[in-house]
Amino acid sequence: MPAAHAFHVIVLGAGAAGMMCAATAAARGAPALVIDHADAPGEKIRISGGGRCNFTNLSGGDATRYLSGNRHFAKSALGRYTPADFLALVARHRIAWHEKTLGQLFCDGSAREIVAMLTEEMARAGVELRLSTAAEDIAHGPEGWRVRLSDGTTAEAPRLVLATGGKSIPKMGATGFALNLAESLGLPIAETRPGLVPLTFGPESLETLRPLAGVAAPAAVSAGRARFEEALLFTHRGLSGPAILQASSYWREGEAISVDLAPHGAPGEALVAAKRAGPKRALATALAEQLPRRLAQALADGSGLTGNLADMPDKALRAFGEGLRAWTLKPVGTEGWRTAEVMLGGVATSALDARTMEARKVPGLHVIGEAVDVTGWLGGYNFQWAWASGHAAGEAI
Ligand code: FDA
């Protein structure tokens, strides 16, 4: 008969949240076991931020930068484990970092340094990490949790932490495990959908968008009430780039998005001025002073304005310029879980205690990280939520 191991806590998932939780709990004296079906811990950390890991954001403590069924829920954990706390940990491990833009903090070297930092923190605190191991059966009784593992052993503990993340990038081992288990234990689930994901378009829009594939331009993209001013990227299937990824989390099927190609300019006035300065010039040439050349050419071709600037009435140029500030497009969908950076939705916050991340109706069960219905903006916010929620549960265990 395989031996049963007694731990104080079993953490399912050796990702960002699970490792932070286990290290925190074990450092406070709680024997912890972390299991993961992958053969390496923190795989999403490793590939994040183009291999440099955008590990937090200077505004990571601002709860308005997270989407959730309850916009107040994240405040408690984010307030008690801040970007400065994570930076102090990074400093203790002598990991060099820099701010890229918009408060986004990246490693100077490699994302692997963050994975190594977390595995070292776990090892120092005595956490047992078992990789290539799946939970095959989970039973809950008055004495706690009993988890049958794929290595033939059984682990027991009074506390169980669900830290298996979201459904994005199934190719990397992402599963709906946490949601299925939480649901089977009676926890409500907020509807899930891919977030921070490129948007796709039907044939009509693609006629304009596809020839521009590869072009990037600064823009402000609005979806619902949210507006993001960052880069926009044209792709073969539609639109991507940070501004679109951000807006995608707020976009709902059937709705249109609005693209402002001159968030700080008055493009109509600039074209009228260009006409005065050089009436013989083509519209595309004048527009290329404000926008990337290929985009300027495509917009001029589709403008319906003919001849050179001198042939175009000021009013028409102003109207065309105004159109550049409110280009309305209707996506048909998103690139889906295959490429989404995060999962929106998850275990409903109403089921969890915001301070401890413990399930209100299932004592001893904690849910942390992306599995919870808290999703950050692009730019280090999702890791900050993973660290903060993992830390909150680790402190409570
Ligand atoms: P995470 O996904 O990190 O960990 C879950 C763990 O559970 C994994 O190790 C998985 O193998 C394991 N697991 C799953 N199912 C299991 C099962 N059934 N049994 C056992 N183990 C199981 N965020 C950010 O802030 N800055 C960034 O730069 C990026 N960049 C980025 C790039 C890409 C390509 C992606 C896909 C995502 C990002 N993110 C990001 C988002 C960020 O990676 C994500 O929000 C966190 O990793 C979530 O942390 P968790 O610990 O909740 O899940």
Short mmCIF file of C-alpha atoms and ligand atoms in Angstrom, two decimals:
data_model
loop_
_atom_site.label_atom_id
_atom_site.label_comp_id
_atom_site.label_asym_id
_atom_site.label_seq_id
_atom_site.Cartn_x
_atom_site.Cartn_y
_atom_site.Cartn_z
CA MET A 1 0.00 0.00 0.00
CA PRO A 2 1.37 3.44 -0.87
CA ALA A 3 2.07 5.62 2.14
CA ALA A 4 -0.13 8.60 2.95
CA HIS A 5 1.84 11.80 3.55
CA ALA A 6 0.65 14.38 6.01
CA PHE A 7 1.08 18.03 5.10
CA HIS A 8 -0.61 21.11 6.42
CA VAL A 9 -1.38 22.30 2.91
CA ILE A 10 -1.47 20.77 -0.56
CA VAL A 11 -1.14 23.32 -3.35
CA LEU A 12 -2.34 22.19 -6.75
CA GLY A 13 -0.37 24.08 -9.41
CA ALA A 14 3.26 25.26 -9.34
CA GLY A 15 2.59 28.48 -11.21
CA ALA A 16 3.00 32.07 -10.07
CA ALA A 17 0.27 32.01 -7.43
CA GLY A 18 0.86 28.45 -6.19
CA MET A 19 4.60 28.92 -5.64
CA MET A 20 4.10 32.25 -3.85
CA CYS A 21 1.42 30.69 -1.65
CA ALA A 22 3.47 27.59 -0.75
CA ALA A 23 6.63 29.59 0.00
CA THR A 24 4.67 32.01 2.20
CA ALA A 25 2.82 29.26 4.10
CA ALA A 26 5.92 27.11 4.60
CA ALA A 27 8.00 30.08 5.77
CA ARG A 28 5.39 30.50 8.50
CA GLY A 29 5.84 26.86 9.53
CA ALA A 30 3.12 25.07 7.55
CA PRO A 31 4.47 21.91 5.84
CA ALA A 32 3.50 22.31 2.18
CA LEU A 33 3.32 20.03 -0.85
CA VAL A 34 3.04 21.52 -4.33
CA ILE A 35 2.05 19.32 -7.21
CA ASP A 36 1.99 20.11 -10.92
CA HIS A 37 1.33 17.92 -13.93
CA ALA A 38 3.94 19.82 -15.97
CA ASP A 39 7.57 18.72 -15.85
CA ALA A 40 8.79 22.22 -14.87
CA PRO A 41 7.39 24.84 -12.49
CA GLY A 42 6.28 28.30 -13.63
CA GLU A 43 6.12 27.63 -17.34
CA LYS A 44 3.94 30.68 -18.00
CA ILE A 45 6.38 32.84 -16.06
CA ARG A 46 9.19 31.50 -18.23
CA ILE A 47 7.52 32.52 -21.51
CA SER A 48 6.00 35.75 -20.19
CA GLY A 49 6.94 39.22 -21.31
CA GLY A 50 8.77 37.88 -24.36
CA GLY A 51 11.06 35.86 -22.04
CA ARG A 52 11.76 38.80 -19.72
CA CYS A 53 8.64 38.51 -17.50
CA ASN A 54 6.68 41.69 -16.90
CA PHE A 55 6.49 40.67 -13.25
CA THR A 56 4.51 43.59 -11.86
CA ASN A 57 3.34 47.10 -12.55
CA LEU A 58 4.00 50.22 -10.48
CA SER A 59 0.20 50.67 -10.48
CA GLY A 60 -0.40 47.01 -9.65
CA GLY A 61 -2.11 47.94 -6.40
CA ASP A 62 -4.85 49.88 -8.21
CA ALA A 63 -7.95 47.68 -8.13
CA THR A 64 -9.56 49.62 -10.99
CA ARG A 65 -7.08 47.92 -13.32
CA TYR A 66 -8.62 44.51 -12.72
CA LEU A 67 -11.86 43.09 -14.15
CA SER A 68 -14.05 41.14 -11.75
CA GLY A 69 -17.68 40.52 -10.90
CA ASN A 70 -16.89 42.48 -7.71
CA ARG A 71 -14.54 45.40 -8.36
CA HIS A 72 -13.75 45.71 -4.63
CA PHE A 73 -12.74 42.08 -4.10
CA ALA A 74 -9.08 42.36 -5.12
CA LYS A 75 -8.40 45.40 -2.90
CA SER A 76 -7.67 43.45 0.27
CA ALA A 77 -5.00 41.12 -1.16
CA LEU A 78 -3.52 43.82 -3.43
CA GLY A 79 -3.32 46.20 -0.48
CA ARG A 80 -1.48 43.71 1.72
CA TYR A 81 1.06 42.50 -0.87
CA THR A 82 2.09 45.37 -3.11
CA PRO A 83 4.40 45.78 -6.11
CA ALA A 84 6.93 47.22 -3.62
CA ASP A 85 6.78 43.97 -1.62
CA PHE A 86 7.50 41.94 -4.73
CA LEU A 87 10.31 44.33 -5.70
CA ALA A 88 11.86 43.81 -2.27
CA LEU A 89 11.85 40.04 -2.92
CA VAL A 90 13.37 40.59 -6.38
CA ALA A 91 16.05 42.80 -4.80
CA ARG A 92 16.89 40.12 -2.19
CA HIS A 93 17.55 37.73 -5.07
CA ARG A 94 19.66 40.37 -6.86
CA ILE A 95 17.54 40.25 -10.00
CA ALA A 96 18.11 43.31 -12.17
CA TRP A 97 15.02 44.94 -13.64
CA HIS A 98 13.86 47.99 -15.53
CA GLU A 99 10.66 49.91 -16.22
CA LYS A 100 9.72 49.59 -19.86
CA THR A 101 6.67 51.79 -20.23
CA LEU A 102 3.44 52.60 -18.36
CA GLY A 103 4.87 51.32 -15.07
CA GLN A 104 5.60 47.86 -16.51
CA LEU A 105 8.57 46.21 -14.75
CA PHE A 106 10.63 43.57 -16.58
CA CYS A 107 13.75 41.52 -15.78
CA ASP A 108 16.89 42.88 -17.45
CA GLY A 109 17.99 39.28 -18.00
CA SER A 110 15.54 36.41 -18.17
CA ALA A 111 12.13 35.38 -16.84
CA ARG A 112 13.89 32.21 -15.65
CA GLU A 113 15.35 34.30 -12.82
CA ILE A 114 11.83 34.82 -11.43
CA VAL A 115 11.10 31.07 -11.63
CA ALA A 116 14.43 30.34 -9.90
CA MET A 117 13.65 32.93 -7.22
CA LEU A 118 10.33 31.27 -6.41
CA THR A 119 11.72 27.73 -6.42
CA GLU A 120 14.56 28.89 -4.14
CA GLU A 121 12.06 30.54 -1.79
CA MET A 122 10.09 27.27 -1.68
CA ALA A 123 13.19 25.11 -1.13
CA ARG A 124 14.45 27.40 1.65
CA ALA A 125 11.10 27.12 3.43
CA GLY A 126 11.08 23.33 3.01
CA VAL A 127 8.26 23.02 0.47
CA GLU A 128 8.06 19.67 -1.28
CA LEU A 129 7.59 20.16 -5.03
CA ARG A 130 6.40 17.22 -7.11
CA LEU A 131 6.35 17.72 -10.86
CA SER A 132 4.90 15.50 -13.62
CA THR A 133 2.28 14.55 -11.07
CA ALA A 134 -1.47 14.91 -11.42
CA ALA A 135 -4.23 14.79 -8.84
CA GLU A 136 -6.36 11.80 -9.77
CA ASP A 137 -8.92 11.89 -7.03
CA ILE A 138 -9.72 14.47 -4.38
CA ALA A 139 -11.78 13.59 -1.34
CA HIS A 140 -12.88 15.95 1.42
CA GLY A 141 -13.90 14.77 4.86
CA PRO A 142 -14.03 16.11 8.40
CA GLU A 143 -10.30 15.35 8.82
CA GLY A 144 -9.37 17.39 5.73
CA TRP A 145 -8.32 16.67 2.17
CA ARG A 146 -7.09 13.42 0.73
CA VAL A 147 -5.55 13.64 -2.72
CA ARG A 148 -4.66 10.54 -4.74
CA LEU A 149 -1.73 11.36 -6.98
CA SER A 150 -0.67 9.89 -10.31
CA ASP A 151 2.63 8.71 -8.78
CA GLY A 152 0.66 6.16 -6.77
CA THR A 153 0.87 8.01 -3.46
CA THR A 154 -1.83 9.73 -1.46
CA ALA A 155 -1.32 13.09 0.24
CA GLU A 156 -3.38 14.40 3.13
CA ALA A 157 -3.71 17.88 4.56
CA PRO A 158 -6.28 20.00 6.35
CA ARG A 159 -5.93 22.66 3.62
CA LEU A 160 -6.07 22.52 -0.16
CA VAL A 161 -5.18 25.39 -2.47
CA LEU A 162 -6.43 25.50 -6.04
CA ALA A 163 -3.76 27.31 -8.05
CA THR A 164 -4.06 25.60 -11.41
CA GLY A 165 -4.60 28.85 -13.32
CA GLY A 166 -6.91 29.54 -16.25
CA LYS A 167 -7.71 27.97 -19.60
CA SER A 168 -5.48 30.06 -21.84
CA ILE A 169 -2.84 28.30 -23.95
CA PRO A 170 -3.97 24.66 -23.47
CA LYS A 171 -0.86 23.58 -25.40
CA MET A 172 1.14 24.64 -22.30
CA GLY A 173 -0.88 22.44 -19.95
CA ALA A 174 -3.61 24.95 -19.04
CA THR A 175 -6.78 23.21 -17.95
CA GLY A 176 -10.19 24.01 -16.52
CA PHE A 177 -9.20 21.80 -13.55
CA ALA A 178 -9.71 24.43 -10.85
CA LEU A 179 -13.09 25.41 -12.25
CA ASN A 180 -14.31 21.83 -12.54
CA LEU A 181 -13.20 20.96 -9.02
CA ALA A 182 -14.61 24.18 -7.56
CA GLU A 183 -17.90 23.57 -9.34
CA SER A 184 -18.06 19.99 -8.09
CA LEU A 185 -17.66 21.38 -4.55
CA GLY A 186 -20.59 23.72 -5.09
CA LEU A 187 -18.70 26.97 -5.76
CA PRO A 188 -20.29 29.34 -8.30
CA ILE A 189 -18.31 30.09 -11.45
CA ALA A 190 -18.36 33.43 -13.28
CA GLU A 191 -18.60 32.75 -17.01
CA THR A 192 -15.15 32.36 -18.57
CA ARG A 193 -13.87 33.80 -21.85
CA PRO A 194 -10.48 34.56 -23.37
CA GLY A 195 -8.95 37.92 -22.37
CA LEU A 196 -5.99 39.96 -23.63
CA VAL A 197 -6.48 38.35 -27.02
CA PRO A 198 -6.29 39.52 -30.67
CA LEU A 199 -9.61 40.31 -32.34
CA THR A 200 -10.71 38.69 -35.60
CA PHE A 201 -12.85 40.18 -38.38
CA GLY A 202 -15.11 39.07 -41.21
CA PRO A 203 -14.27 39.24 -44.93
CA GLU A 204 -15.54 42.81 -45.39
CA SER A 205 -13.25 44.37 -42.75
CA LEU A 206 -10.40 42.04 -43.69
CA GLU A 207 -10.36 43.51 -47.18
CA THR A 208 -9.02 46.68 -45.55
CA LEU A 209 -7.09 45.14 -42.65
CA ARG A 210 -5.27 42.22 -44.26
CA PRO A 211 -3.14 44.20 -46.75
CA LEU A 212 -1.89 46.18 -43.75
CA ALA A 213 -0.67 43.09 -41.86
CA GLY A 214 2.52 43.94 -40.01
CA VAL A 215 1.82 47.68 -39.75
CA ALA A 216 1.87 49.11 -36.20
CA ALA A 217 0.50 52.52 -35.25
CA PRO A 218 -0.15 54.40 -32.02
CA ALA A 219 -3.91 54.52 -31.38
CA ALA A 220 -6.63 54.69 -28.76
CA VAL A 221 -9.02 51.75 -28.90
CA SER A 222 -12.40 51.81 -27.14
CA ALA A 223 -14.59 48.84 -26.26
CA GLY A 224 -17.59 49.40 -24.06
CA ARG A 225 -16.61 52.16 -21.63
CA ALA A 226 -12.91 51.30 -21.65
CA ARG A 227 -10.36 53.19 -23.75
CA PHE A 228 -6.71 52.21 -24.12
CA GLU A 229 -4.03 54.30 -25.73
CA GLU A 230 -1.19 52.06 -26.86
CA ALA A 231 0.11 50.49 -30.05
CA LEU A 232 -2.24 48.85 -32.56
CA LEU A 233 -1.03 46.08 -34.87
CA PHE A 234 -2.68 44.94 -38.11
CA THR A 235 -2.61 41.16 -38.64
CA HIS A 236 -3.71 38.72 -41.36
CA ARG A 237 -6.80 37.86 -39.33
CA GLY A 238 -7.62 41.24 -37.84
CA LEU A 239 -6.14 43.44 -35.15
CA SER A 240 -3.70 42.93 -32.29
CA GLY A 241 -1.13 44.95 -30.34
CA PRO A 242 -1.42 46.14 -26.74
CA ALA A 243 -4.31 48.57 -27.36
CA ILE A 244 -6.42 45.79 -28.89
CA LEU A 245 -5.43 43.16 -26.30
CA GLN A 246 -6.46 45.55 -23.52
CA ALA A 247 -9.76 46.42 -25.23
CA SER A 248 -10.49 42.73 -25.96
CA SER A 249 -11.08 42.09 -22.25
CA TYR A 250 -13.93 44.62 -22.33
CA TRP A 251 -15.29 43.65 -25.76
CA ARG A 252 -18.45 41.55 -25.98
CA GLU A 253 -19.59 39.52 -28.96
CA GLY A 254 -21.79 41.55 -31.31
CA GLU A 255 -20.37 44.91 -30.22
CA ALA A 256 -18.23 47.28 -32.28
CA ILE A 257 -14.92 48.80 -31.25
CA SER A 258 -13.79 52.32 -32.05
CA VAL A 259 -10.24 53.10 -33.16
CA ASP A 260 -8.82 56.60 -32.83
CA LEU A 261 -5.77 56.82 -35.08
CA ALA A 262 -4.81 60.30 -33.89
CA PRO A 263 -5.50 60.38 -30.14
CA HIS A 264 -3.50 63.57 -29.67
CA GLY A 265 -3.96 65.24 -33.01
CA ALA A 266 -6.39 67.17 -35.11
CA PRO A 267 -5.78 65.25 -38.34
CA GLY A 268 -8.34 67.22 -40.38
CA GLU A 269 -6.73 70.54 -39.45
CA ALA A 270 -3.29 69.10 -40.17
CA LEU A 271 -4.45 68.06 -43.67
CA VAL A 272 -5.91 71.50 -44.37
CA ALA A 273 -2.59 73.04 -43.28
CA ALA A 274 -0.73 70.56 -45.51
CA LYS A 275 -2.93 71.60 -48.43
CA ARG A 276 -2.02 75.27 -47.91
CA ALA A 277 1.68 74.42 -47.71
CA GLY A 278 1.73 72.07 -50.72
CA PRO A 279 -1.50 71.92 -52.72
CA LYS A 280 -0.01 69.64 -55.37
CA ARG A 281 0.75 66.87 -52.92
CA ALA A 282 -1.23 63.64 -52.72
CA LEU A 283 -3.48 62.95 -49.72
CA ALA A 284 -1.46 59.82 -48.88
CA THR A 285 1.77 61.83 -48.77
CA ALA A 286 0.31 64.42 -46.41
CA LEU A 287 -1.25 61.73 -44.24
CA ALA A 288 2.07 59.86 -44.00
CA GLU A 289 3.32 62.77 -41.89
CA GLN A 290 0.88 61.61 -39.22
CA LEU A 291 0.61 57.84 -39.79
CA PRO A 292 2.76 54.95 -41.03
CA ARG A 293 3.10 55.18 -44.82
CA ARG A 294 1.26 51.93 -45.72
CA LEU A 295 -1.63 52.84 -43.46
CA ALA A 296 -1.74 56.37 -44.86
CA GLN A 297 -1.88 55.01 -48.41
CA ALA A 298 -4.66 52.51 -47.59
CA LEU A 299 -6.75 55.16 -45.83
CA ALA A 300 -6.26 57.65 -48.67
CA ASP A 301 -7.22 54.96 -51.22
CA GLY A 302 -10.39 54.22 -49.29
CA SER A 303 -11.29 57.86 -48.65
CA GLY A 304 -13.26 58.47 -51.84
CA LEU A 305 -11.27 61.72 -52.27
CA THR A 306 -9.66 62.06 -55.69
CA GLY A 307 -6.98 64.21 -57.24
CA ASN A 308 -4.36 66.03 -55.18
CA LEU A 309 -4.93 68.08 -52.02
CA ALA A 310 -5.86 71.17 -54.06
CA ASP A 311 -8.84 69.26 -55.47
CA MET A 312 -10.17 68.42 -52.03
CA PRO A 313 -12.43 70.92 -50.24
CA ASP A 314 -11.32 71.86 -46.71
CA LYS A 315 -14.62 70.53 -45.41
CA ALA A 316 -13.99 67.11 -46.96
CA LEU A 317 -10.47 67.00 -45.51
CA ARG A 318 -11.79 67.92 -42.06
CA ALA A 319 -14.52 65.24 -42.29
CA PHE A 320 -11.96 62.66 -43.42
CA GLY A 321 -9.70 63.66 -40.51
CA GLU A 322 -12.57 63.34 -38.04
CA GLY A 323 -13.21 59.83 -39.41
CA LEU A 324 -9.66 58.85 -38.48
CA ARG A 325 -10.51 59.62 -34.87
CA ALA A 326 -13.55 57.34 -34.76
CA TRP A 327 -12.98 54.37 -37.02
CA THR A 328 -15.72 51.90 -36.10
CA LEU A 329 -15.10 48.21 -36.70
CA LYS A 330 -17.09 45.16 -35.70
CA PRO A 331 -14.99 42.13 -34.71
CA VAL A 332 -16.49 38.69 -35.37
CA GLY A 333 -14.56 37.04 -32.55
CA THR A 334 -11.20 36.57 -30.87
CA GLU A 335 -8.24 34.29 -31.48
CA GLY A 336 -9.53 32.28 -28.49
CA TRP A 337 -7.82 30.25 -25.78
CA ARG A 338 -4.99 29.29 -28.15
CA THR A 339 -3.41 32.73 -27.86
CA ALA A 340 -5.28 34.53 -25.06
CA GLU A 341 -2.92 35.77 -22.37
CA VAL A 342 -5.49 35.28 -19.63
CA MET A 343 -8.88 33.87 -18.70
CA LEU A 344 -11.65 36.29 -17.77
CA GLY A 345 -14.12 34.97 -15.20
CA GLY A 346 -13.40 32.00 -12.94
CA VAL A 347 -14.38 31.02 -9.42
CA ALA A 348 -16.88 33.71 -8.36
CA THR A 349 -15.55 36.17 -5.80
CA SER A 350 -18.82 35.90 -3.86
CA ALA A 351 -17.74 32.38 -2.89
CA LEU A 352 -14.41 33.50 -1.42
CA ASP A 353 -13.18 35.48 1.56
CA ALA A 354 -11.22 38.42 0.09
CA ARG A 355 -8.71 38.35 2.95
CA THR A 356 -7.84 34.66 2.98
CA MET A 357 -9.09 33.47 -0.45
CA GLU A 358 -10.82 30.65 1.45
CA ALA A 359 -14.12 29.30 0.14
CA ARG A 360 -16.88 30.48 2.46
CA LYS A 361 -18.83 27.24 2.20
CA VAL A 362 -15.91 24.81 1.97
CA PRO A 363 -13.59 25.51 4.91
CA GLY A 364 -9.98 24.52 4.20
CA LEU A 365 -10.26 25.19 0.45
CA HIS A 366 -8.50 28.26 -0.97
CA VAL A 367 -8.58 29.44 -4.58
CA ILE A 368 -5.90 31.83 -5.88
CA GLY A 369 -4.45 33.37 -9.04
CA GLU A 370 -6.06 33.27 -12.44
CA ALA A 371 -8.59 30.63 -11.38
CA VAL A 372 -10.39 33.40 -9.47
CA ASP A 373 -12.69 35.88 -11.22
CA VAL A 374 -10.09 38.67 -11.07
CA THR A 375 -8.29 39.53 -14.31
CA GLY A 376 -5.74 42.27 -14.71
CA TRP A 377 -4.92 44.62 -17.53
CA LEU A 378 -1.96 43.89 -19.74
CA GLY A 379 1.30 45.07 -18.19
CA GLY A 380 2.23 42.99 -15.13
CA TYR A 381 -1.14 43.19 -13.38
CA ASN A 382 -1.93 39.48 -13.72
CA PHE A 383 1.29 38.47 -12.04
CA GLN A 384 0.69 41.05 -9.30
CA TRP A 385 -2.70 39.42 -8.68
CA ALA A 386 -1.05 35.96 -8.62
CA TRP A 387 1.57 37.15 -6.07
CA ALA A 388 -0.96 39.04 -3.93
CA SER A 389 -3.67 36.35 -3.84
CA GLY A 390 -1.05 33.63 -3.30
CA HIS A 391 0.47 35.61 -0.46
CA ALA A 392 -2.95 36.28 1.10
CA ALA A 393 -3.76 32.55 1.18
CA GLY A 394 -0.24 31.65 2.34
CA GLU A 395 -0.56 34.03 5.29
CA ALA A 396 -3.96 32.64 6.23
CA ILE A 397 -2.89 29.01 6.05
P1 FDA B 1 -0.32 29.60 -13.87
O1 FDA B 1 -0.91 29.32 -15.20
O2 FDA B 1 0.90 30.43 -13.78
O3 FDA B 1 -0.02 28.25 -13.11
C1 FDA B 1 -0.92 27.18 -13.07
C2 FDA B 1 -0.12 25.91 -12.87
O4 FDA B 1 -1.05 24.84 -12.66
C3 FDA B 1 0.70 25.53 -14.09
O5 FDA B 1 2.02 25.26 -13.68
C4 FDA B 1 0.00 24.29 -14.65
O6 FDA B 1 0.90 23.37 -15.23
C5 FDA B 1 -0.64 23.73 -13.42
N1 FDA B 1 -1.84 22.91 -13.69
C6 FDA B 1 -2.89 23.20 -14.49
N2 FDA B 1 -3.78 22.22 -14.48
C7 FDA B 1 -3.29 21.27 -13.64
C8 FDA B 1 -3.75 20.02 -13.21
N3 FDA B 1 -4.91 19.52 -13.63
N4 FDA B 1 -2.99 19.31 -12.33
C9 FDA B 1 -1.79 19.80 -11.90
N5 FDA B 1 -1.31 20.99 -12.27
C10 FDA B 1 -2.05 21.71 -13.14
N6 FDA B 1 1.04 38.29 -16.86
C11 FDA B 1 1.76 39.36 -16.43
O7 FDA B 1 1.42 39.94 -15.40
N7 FDA B 1 2.88 39.76 -17.11
C12 FDA B 1 3.31 39.14 -18.25
O8 FDA B 1 4.37 39.49 -18.81
C13 FDA B 1 2.52 38.07 -18.75
N8 FDA B 1 2.86 37.44 -19.92
C14 FDA B 1 2.14 36.38 -20.35
C15 FDA B 1 2.49 35.76 -21.56
C16 FDA B 1 1.76 34.67 -22.02
C17 FDA B 1 2.13 34.04 -23.34
C18 FDA B 1 0.67 34.17 -21.23
C19 FDA B 1 -0.10 32.97 -21.69
C20 FDA B 1 0.33 34.79 -20.06
C21 FDA B 1 1.03 35.91 -19.60
N9 FDA B 1 0.68 36.56 -18.42
C22 FDA B 1 1.41 37.64 -18.00
C23 FDA B 1 -0.42 36.07 -17.57
C24 FDA B 1 0.18 35.23 -16.42
O9 FDA B 1 1.08 34.28 -16.96
C25 FDA B 1 -0.91 34.52 -15.63
O10 FDA B 1 -1.93 35.42 -15.28
C26 FDA B 1 -0.31 33.89 -14.37
O11 FDA B 1 0.67 32.94 -14.74
C27 FDA B 1 -1.39 33.22 -13.53
O12 FDA B 1 -0.78 32.59 -12.44
P2 FDA B 1 -1.43 31.26 -11.81
O13 FDA B 1 -0.44 30.78 -10.82
O14 FDA B 1 -2.82 31.53 -11.40
O15 FDA B 1 -1.51 30.25 -13.03
#
